[in-house]
mmCIF file of N, CA and C in Angstrom:
data_model
loop_
_atom_site.group_PDB
_atom_site.id
_atom_site.type_symbol
_atom_site.label_atom_id
_atom_site.label_comp_id
_atom_site.label_asym_id
_atom_site.label_seq_id
_atom_site.Cartn_x
_atom_site.Cartn_y
_atom_site.Cartn_z
ATOM 1 N N MET A 1 -18.341 8.169 -56.274
ATOM 2 C CA MET A 1 -18.381 8.136 -57.670
ATOM 3 C C MET A 1 -18.509 6.609 -58.122
ATOM 4 N N THR A 2 -19.215 6.359 -59.162
ATOM 5 C CA THR A 2 -19.312 5.003 -59.725
ATOM 6 C C THR A 2 -18.007 4.714 -60.582
ATOM 7 N N PRO A 3 -17.762 3.529 -60.926
ATOM 8 C CA PRO A 3 -16.596 3.278 -61.746
ATOM 9 C C PRO A 3 -16.700 3.949 -63.134
ATOM 10 N N GLN A 4 -17.799 4.144 -63.676
ATOM 11 C CA GLN A 4 -18.055 4.754 -64.939
ATOM 12 C C GLN A 4 -17.794 6.322 -64.746
ATOM 13 N N GLU A 5 -18.323 6.963 -63.669
ATOM 14 C CA GLU A 5 -18.133 8.284 -63.410
ATOM 15 C C GLU A 5 -16.569 8.606 -63.290
ATOM 16 N N LEU A 6 -15.912 7.737 -62.529
ATOM 17 C CA LEU A 6 -14.550 7.948 -62.297
ATOM 18 C C LEU A 6 -13.697 7.721 -63.631
ATOM 19 N N GLU A 7 -14.081 6.850 -64.400
ATOM 20 C CA GLU A 7 -13.446 6.670 -65.725
ATOM 21 C C GLU A 7 -13.605 7.896 -66.608
ATOM 22 N N ALA A 8 -14.679 8.568 -66.461
ATOM 23 C CA ALA A 8 -15.012 9.796 -67.259
ATOM 24 C C ALA A 8 -14.097 10.986 -66.892
ATOM 25 N N VAL A 9 -13.692 10.992 -65.612
ATOM 26 C CA VAL A 9 -12.777 12.052 -65.144
ATOM 27 C C VAL A 9 -11.346 11.567 -64.905
ATOM 28 N N ARG A 10 -11.016 10.376 -65.348
ATOM 29 C CA ARG A 10 -9.667 9.779 -65.075
ATOM 30 C C ARG A 10 -8.596 10.730 -65.597
ATOM 31 N N ALA A 11 -8.608 11.358 -66.667
ATOM 32 C CA ALA A 11 -7.488 12.188 -67.143
ATOM 33 C C ALA A 11 -7.321 13.452 -66.257
ATOM 34 N N ARG A 12 -8.394 13.983 -65.816
ATOM 35 C CA ARG A 12 -8.396 15.131 -64.917
ATOM 36 C C ARG A 12 -7.839 14.670 -63.566
ATOM 37 N N LEU A 13 -8.222 13.456 -63.120
ATOM 38 C CA LEU A 13 -7.725 12.912 -61.834
ATOM 39 C C LEU A 13 -6.173 12.779 -61.848
ATOM 40 N N GLU A 14 -5.770 12.160 -62.969
ATOM 41 C CA GLU A 14 -4.318 11.855 -63.139
ATOM 42 C C GLU A 14 -3.604 13.242 -63.097
ATOM 43 N N THR A 15 -4.074 14.238 -63.725
ATOM 44 C CA THR A 15 -3.367 15.562 -63.723
ATOM 45 C C THR A 15 -3.287 16.133 -62.413
ATOM 46 N N PHE A 16 -4.490 16.101 -61.787
ATOM 47 C CA PHE A 16 -4.500 16.608 -60.338
ATOM 48 C C PHE A 16 -3.487 15.861 -59.463
ATOM 49 N N ALA A 17 -3.489 14.446 -59.533
ATOM 50 C CA ALA A 17 -2.608 13.704 -58.714
ATOM 51 C C ALA A 17 -1.092 14.031 -59.023
ATOM 52 N N ALA A 18 -0.872 14.223 -60.323
ATOM 53 C CA ALA A 18 0.537 14.518 -60.715
ATOM 54 C C ALA A 18 0.972 15.716 -60.123
ATOM 55 N N GLU A 19 0.172 16.825 -60.107
ATOM 56 C CA GLU A 19 0.405 18.093 -59.449
ATOM 57 C C GLU A 19 0.622 17.969 -57.884
ATOM 58 N N MET A 20 -0.422 17.262 -57.309
ATOM 59 C CA MET A 20 -0.422 17.058 -55.817
ATOM 60 C C MET A 20 0.765 16.377 -55.304
ATOM 61 N N PHE A 21 1.224 15.353 -55.974
ATOM 62 C CA PHE A 21 2.295 14.430 -55.434
ATOM 63 C C PHE A 21 3.582 14.614 -56.174
ATOM 64 N N SER A 22 3.699 15.752 -56.984
ATOM 65 C CA SER A 22 4.916 15.982 -57.656
ATOM 66 C C SER A 22 6.150 16.166 -56.746
ATOM 67 N N GLY A 23 5.925 16.543 -55.435
ATOM 68 C CA GLY A 23 7.008 16.647 -54.542
ATOM 69 C C GLY A 23 7.528 15.335 -54.015
ATOM 70 N N PHE A 24 6.840 14.203 -54.272
ATOM 71 C CA PHE A 24 7.356 12.938 -53.841
ATOM 72 C C PHE A 24 8.562 12.553 -54.736
ATOM 73 N N ALA A 25 9.569 11.935 -54.079
ATOM 74 C CA ALA A 25 10.806 11.694 -54.706
ATOM 75 C C ALA A 25 10.626 10.427 -55.590
ATOM 76 N N ARG A 26 9.935 9.432 -55.135
ATOM 77 C CA ARG A 26 9.887 8.257 -55.914
ATOM 78 C C ARG A 26 8.496 8.102 -56.724
ATOM 79 N N ALA A 27 8.633 7.468 -57.983
ATOM 80 C CA ALA A 27 7.488 7.328 -58.827
ATOM 81 C C ALA A 27 6.392 6.387 -58.177
ATOM 82 N N ASP A 28 6.837 5.329 -57.411
ATOM 83 C CA ASP A 28 5.830 4.422 -56.858
ATOM 84 C C ASP A 28 5.044 5.198 -55.750
ATOM 85 N N GLN A 29 5.650 6.216 -55.084
ATOM 86 C CA GLN A 29 4.851 7.082 -54.081
ATOM 87 C C GLN A 29 3.769 7.831 -54.796
ATOM 88 N N ARG A 30 4.188 8.430 -55.911
ATOM 89 C CA ARG A 30 3.273 9.202 -56.807
ATOM 90 C C ARG A 30 2.066 8.329 -57.206
ATOM 91 N N ARG A 31 2.457 7.120 -57.706
ATOM 92 C CA ARG A 31 1.387 6.157 -58.226
ATOM 93 C C ARG A 31 0.380 5.720 -57.214
ATOM 94 N N TRP A 32 0.969 5.383 -55.962
ATOM 95 C CA TRP A 32 0.083 5.106 -54.787
ATOM 96 C C TRP A 32 -0.778 6.174 -54.364
ATOM 97 N N GLY A 33 -0.210 7.426 -54.438
ATOM 98 C CA GLY A 33 -0.999 8.638 -54.128
ATOM 99 C C GLY A 33 -2.151 8.802 -55.054
ATOM 100 N N GLU A 34 -2.071 8.563 -56.286
ATOM 101 C CA GLU A 34 -3.142 8.596 -57.192
ATOM 102 C C GLU A 34 -4.160 7.528 -56.976
ATOM 103 N N ARG A 35 -3.671 6.337 -56.665
ATOM 104 C CA ARG A 35 -4.601 5.287 -56.307
ATOM 105 C C ARG A 35 -5.361 5.598 -55.025
ATOM 106 N N TYR A 36 -4.732 6.105 -54.015
ATOM 107 C CA TYR A 36 -5.459 6.521 -52.799
ATOM 108 C C TYR A 36 -6.551 7.490 -53.104
ATOM 109 N N VAL A 37 -6.197 8.548 -53.846
ATOM 110 C CA VAL A 37 -7.249 9.586 -54.149
ATOM 111 C C VAL A 37 -8.427 8.944 -54.852
ATOM 112 N N ARG A 38 -8.123 8.016 -55.813
ATOM 113 C CA ARG A 38 -9.179 7.285 -56.559
ATOM 114 C C ARG A 38 -10.041 6.457 -55.545
ATOM 115 N N GLY A 39 -9.369 5.855 -54.644
ATOM 116 C CA GLY A 39 -10.031 5.054 -53.603
ATOM 117 C C GLY A 39 -10.966 5.968 -52.752
ATOM 118 N N LEU A 40 -10.527 7.111 -52.399
ATOM 119 C CA LEU A 40 -11.458 7.959 -51.640
ATOM 120 C C LEU A 40 -12.595 8.443 -52.384
ATOM 121 N N LEU A 41 -12.450 8.526 -53.701
ATOM 122 C CA LEU A 41 -13.588 9.044 -54.593
ATOM 123 C C LEU A 41 -14.604 8.021 -54.974
ATOM 124 N N THR A 42 -14.242 6.786 -54.890
ATOM 125 C CA THR A 42 -15.173 5.650 -55.298
ATOM 126 C C THR A 42 -16.239 5.430 -54.217
ATOM 127 N N ASP A 43 -17.352 5.015 -54.770
ATOM 128 C CA ASP A 43 -18.563 4.684 -53.939
ATOM 129 C C ASP A 43 -18.095 3.566 -52.831
ATOM 130 N N GLY A 44 -18.633 3.662 -51.743
ATOM 131 C CA GLY A 44 -18.431 2.594 -50.752
ATOM 132 C C GLY A 44 -18.502 3.210 -49.365
ATOM 133 N N ALA A 45 -19.183 2.578 -48.473
ATOM 134 C CA ALA A 45 -19.372 3.031 -47.149
ATOM 135 C C ALA A 45 -18.174 3.234 -46.378
ATOM 136 N N ARG A 46 -17.198 2.412 -46.591
ATOM 137 C CA ARG A 46 -16.004 2.368 -45.733
ATOM 138 C C ARG A 46 -14.828 2.873 -46.612
ATOM 139 N N LYS A 47 -13.967 3.726 -45.986
ATOM 140 C CA LYS A 47 -12.894 4.335 -46.669
ATOM 141 C C LYS A 47 -11.505 3.757 -46.013
ATOM 142 N N SER A 48 -11.639 2.664 -45.216
ATOM 143 C CA SER A 48 -10.364 2.055 -44.684
ATOM 144 C C SER A 48 -9.675 1.296 -45.772
ATOM 145 N N MET A 49 -8.487 0.995 -45.574
ATOM 146 C CA MET A 49 -7.580 0.406 -46.537
ATOM 147 C C MET A 49 -8.066 -0.847 -47.242
ATOM 148 N N GLU A 50 -8.626 -1.801 -46.535
ATOM 149 C CA GLU A 50 -9.128 -3.116 -47.099
ATOM 150 C C GLU A 50 -10.210 -2.897 -48.101
ATOM 151 N N PRO A 51 -11.315 -2.259 -47.718
ATOM 152 C CA PRO A 51 -12.376 -1.993 -48.638
ATOM 153 C C PRO A 51 -11.921 -1.132 -49.817
ATOM 154 N N MET A 52 -11.096 -0.154 -49.692
ATOM 155 C CA MET A 52 -10.652 0.655 -50.774
ATOM 156 C C MET A 52 -9.806 -0.166 -51.728
ATOM 157 N N ALA A 53 -8.940 -0.964 -51.167
ATOM 158 C CA ALA A 53 -8.041 -1.771 -52.054
ATOM 159 C C ALA A 53 -8.815 -2.789 -52.813
ATOM 160 N N ALA A 54 -9.872 -3.390 -52.198
ATOM 161 C CA ALA A 54 -10.756 -4.374 -52.931
ATOM 162 C C ALA A 54 -11.449 -3.704 -54.038
ATOM 163 N N ARG A 55 -11.985 -2.597 -53.845
ATOM 164 C CA ARG A 55 -12.707 -1.809 -54.931
ATOM 165 C C ARG A 55 -11.770 -1.435 -56.040
ATOM 166 N N LEU A 56 -10.563 -1.063 -55.747
ATOM 167 C CA LEU A 56 -9.531 -0.693 -56.723
ATOM 168 C C LEU A 56 -8.809 -1.779 -57.398
ATOM 169 N N GLY A 57 -8.885 -2.972 -56.723
ATOM 170 C CA GLY A 57 -8.190 -4.151 -57.208
ATOM 171 C C GLY A 57 -6.725 -4.079 -57.056
ATOM 172 N N VAL A 58 -6.293 -3.473 -55.926
ATOM 173 C CA VAL A 58 -4.864 -3.267 -55.708
ATOM 174 C C VAL A 58 -4.520 -3.887 -54.435
ATOM 175 N N ASP A 59 -3.242 -4.024 -54.056
ATOM 176 C CA ASP A 59 -2.679 -4.511 -52.773
ATOM 177 C C ASP A 59 -3.049 -3.597 -51.604
ATOM 178 N N ARG A 60 -3.612 -4.098 -50.539
ATOM 179 C CA ARG A 60 -3.971 -3.237 -49.422
ATOM 180 C C ARG A 60 -2.662 -2.766 -48.690
ATOM 181 N N GLN A 61 -1.600 -3.545 -48.674
ATOM 182 C CA GLN A 61 -0.359 -3.188 -48.061
ATOM 183 C C GLN A 61 0.247 -1.898 -48.661
ATOM 184 N N GLY A 62 0.165 -1.829 -50.057
ATOM 185 C CA GLY A 62 0.739 -0.717 -50.739
ATOM 186 C C GLY A 62 0.021 0.557 -50.407
ATOM 187 N N LEU A 63 -1.316 0.477 -50.271
ATOM 188 C CA LEU A 63 -2.132 1.717 -49.817
ATOM 189 C C LEU A 63 -1.660 2.077 -48.379
ATOM 190 N N GLN A 64 -1.595 1.181 -47.561
ATOM 191 C CA GLN A 64 -1.329 1.305 -46.186
ATOM 192 C C GLN A 64 0.087 1.941 -45.978
ATOM 193 N N GLN A 65 1.041 1.394 -46.781
ATOM 194 C CA GLN A 65 2.355 1.976 -46.697
ATOM 195 C C GLN A 65 2.403 3.442 -47.238
ATOM 196 N N PHE A 66 1.631 3.704 -48.241
ATOM 197 C CA PHE A 66 1.571 5.073 -48.725
ATOM 198 C C PHE A 66 1.136 5.998 -47.599
ATOM 199 N N CYS A 67 0.087 5.537 -46.968
ATOM 200 C CA CYS A 67 -0.464 6.473 -45.889
ATOM 201 C C CYS A 67 0.429 6.711 -44.636
ATOM 202 N N THR A 68 1.241 5.626 -44.389
ATOM 203 C CA THR A 68 2.069 5.776 -43.254
ATOM 204 C C THR A 68 3.420 6.481 -43.701
#
């Protein structure tokens, strides 16, 4: 998805992520979960942490910690 396409569905994505990660105890875990899903949906050949974090403009370590 392009950034424009992602922005168009942002509310639906946030609702989906809220439901998906509602079982996580901490708010930061839920927030990183939503960012990770957004990273998977964005255009880009590589879906590893560094390229996803760069596309999202977030800290790579936060995404990595979420996944582990």
